[in-house]
């Protein structure tokens, strides 16, 4: 039960960090805030999927904790990079 609570907390904190908003369910009215809000939701989804992969590997595959967490972090980073491809391309073109 504790890993699920930690995963939910990390997902929420990732949303707050990337979107600069505290409510993931209410869409902001300002257009610029809406882009950050959507980006925060995508990054929180990346953290959630990476964490779920780590939890599944811990339970079903009986992997050691450090291997499962490392795999989950790699999945989250790859998804985060895929979700951030447009921002990375804009930064490299400048």
CSV table of C-alpha atoms in Angstrom, one decimal:
chain,number,residue,atom,x,y,z
A,1,UNK,CA,0.0,0.0,0.0
A,2,UNK,CA,2.8,2.4,0.8
A,3,UNK,CA,4.4,2.2,-2.8
A,4,UNK,CA,1.0,3.1,-4.3
A,5,UNK,CA,0.7,6.1,-2.0
A,6,UNK,CA,4.3,7.1,-2.9
A,7,UNK,CA,3.6,6.7,-6.6
A,8,UNK,CA,0.5,8.9,-6.4
A,9,UNK,CA,2.4,11.5,-4.5
A,10,UNK,CA,5.2,11.5,-7.0
A,11,UNK,CA,2.8,11.8,-9.9
A,12,UNK,CA,1.0,14.7,-8.3
A,13,UNK,CA,4.3,16.5,-7.5
A,14,UNK,CA,5.5,16.0,-11.1
A,15,UNK,CA,2.2,17.6,-12.3
A,16,UNK,CA,2.7,20.5,-9.9
A,17,UNK,CA,6.3,21.1,-10.9
A,18,UNK,CA,5.8,21.0,-14.7
A,19,UNK,CA,2.4,22.7,-14.9
A,20,UNK,CA,2.9,25.3,-12.1
A,21,UNK,CA,-0.7,24.6,-11.1
A,22,UNK,CA,-2.2,22.6,-8.2
A,23,UNK,CA,-5.4,21.2,-9.7
A,24,UNK,CA,-5.0,18.6,-12.4
A,25,UNK,CA,-8.7,18.4,-13.0
A,26,UNK,CA,-9.7,22.0,-13.7
A,27,UNK,CA,-8.6,23.4,-17.0
A,28,UNK,CA,-7.2,26.9,-16.8
A,29,UNK,CA,-8.9,29.7,-18.7
A,30,UNK,CA,-5.8,31.4,-19.9
A,31,UNK,CA,-4.2,30.0,-23.1
A,32,UNK,CA,-0.6,30.0,-21.9
A,33,UNK,CA,-1.6,28.3,-18.6
A,34,UNK,CA,-3.5,25.7,-20.6
A,35,UNK,CA,-0.3,24.7,-22.5
A,36,UNK,CA,1.6,24.3,-19.2
A,37,UNK,CA,-1.3,22.4,-17.7
A,38,UNK,CA,-1.4,19.9,-20.6
A,39,UNK,CA,2.4,19.5,-20.4
A,40,UNK,CA,2.2,18.9,-16.7
A,41,UNK,CA,-0.5,16.2,-17.2
A,42,UNK,CA,1.7,14.5,-19.9
A,43,UNK,CA,4.7,14.5,-17.6
A,44,UNK,CA,2.7,13.2,-14.7
A,45,UNK,CA,1.5,10.4,-17.0
A,46,UNK,CA,5.1,9.6,-17.8
A,47,UNK,CA,5.9,9.3,-14.1
A,48,UNK,CA,2.8,7.2,-13.4
A,49,UNK,CA,3.6,4.8,-16.2
A,50,UNK,CA,7.3,4.5,-15.1
A,51,UNK,CA,6.2,3.9,-11.5
A,52,UNK,CA,3.6,1.3,-12.5
A,53,UNK,CA,6.3,-0.5,-14.6
A,54,UNK,CA,8.5,-0.6,-11.5
A,55,UNK,CA,5.7,-1.9,-9.3
A,56,UNK,CA,4.7,-4.6,-11.7
A,57,UNK,CA,8.3,-5.7,-12.0
A,58,UNK,CA,8.6,-5.8,-8.3
A,59,UNK,CA,5.5,-7.9,-7.8
A,60,UNK,CA,5.3,-10.2,-10.8
A,61,UNK,CA,8.9,-10.6,-11.9
A,62,UNK,CA,10.3,-10.6,-8.3
A,63,UNK,CA,13.1,-8.2,-9.5
A,64,UNK,CA,15.4,-6.6,-6.9
A,65,UNK,CA,14.2,-3.2,-5.8
A,66,UNK,CA,17.1,-1.2,-7.3
A,67,UNK,CA,16.7,-2.9,-10.7
A,68,UNK,CA,12.9,-2.4,-10.9
A,69,UNK,CA,13.3,1.3,-9.8
A,70,UNK,CA,16.0,1.9,-12.4
A,71,UNK,CA,13.9,0.3,-15.1
A,72,UNK,CA,10.9,2.5,-14.0
A,73,UNK,CA,13.1,5.6,-14.1
A,74,UNK,CA,14.3,4.8,-17.6
A,75,UNK,CA,10.8,4.3,-18.9
A,76,UNK,CA,9.7,7.6,-17.3
A,77,UNK,CA,12.6,9.5,-18.8
A,78,UNK,CA,12.1,8.0,-22.3
A,79,UNK,CA,8.4,8.9,-22.1
A,80,UNK,CA,9.2,12.4,-20.8
A,81,UNK,CA,11.6,13.0,-23.6
A,82,UNK,CA,9.0,11.8,-26.2
A,83,UNK,CA,6.4,14.2,-24.6
A,84,UNK,CA,9.0,17.0,-24.6
A,85,UNK,CA,10.3,16.5,-28.2
A,86,UNK,CA,8.7,19.8,-29.4
A,87,UNK,CA,10.2,21.8,-26.6
A,88,UNK,CA,13.6,20.2,-27.1
A,89,UNK,CA,13.5,20.9,-30.8
A,90,UNK,CA,12.6,24.6,-30.2
A,91,UNK,CA,15.5,24.9,-27.7
A,92,UNK,CA,18.0,23.4,-30.2
A,93,UNK,CA,16.9,25.7,-33.0
A,94,UNK,CA,17.5,28.9,-31.1
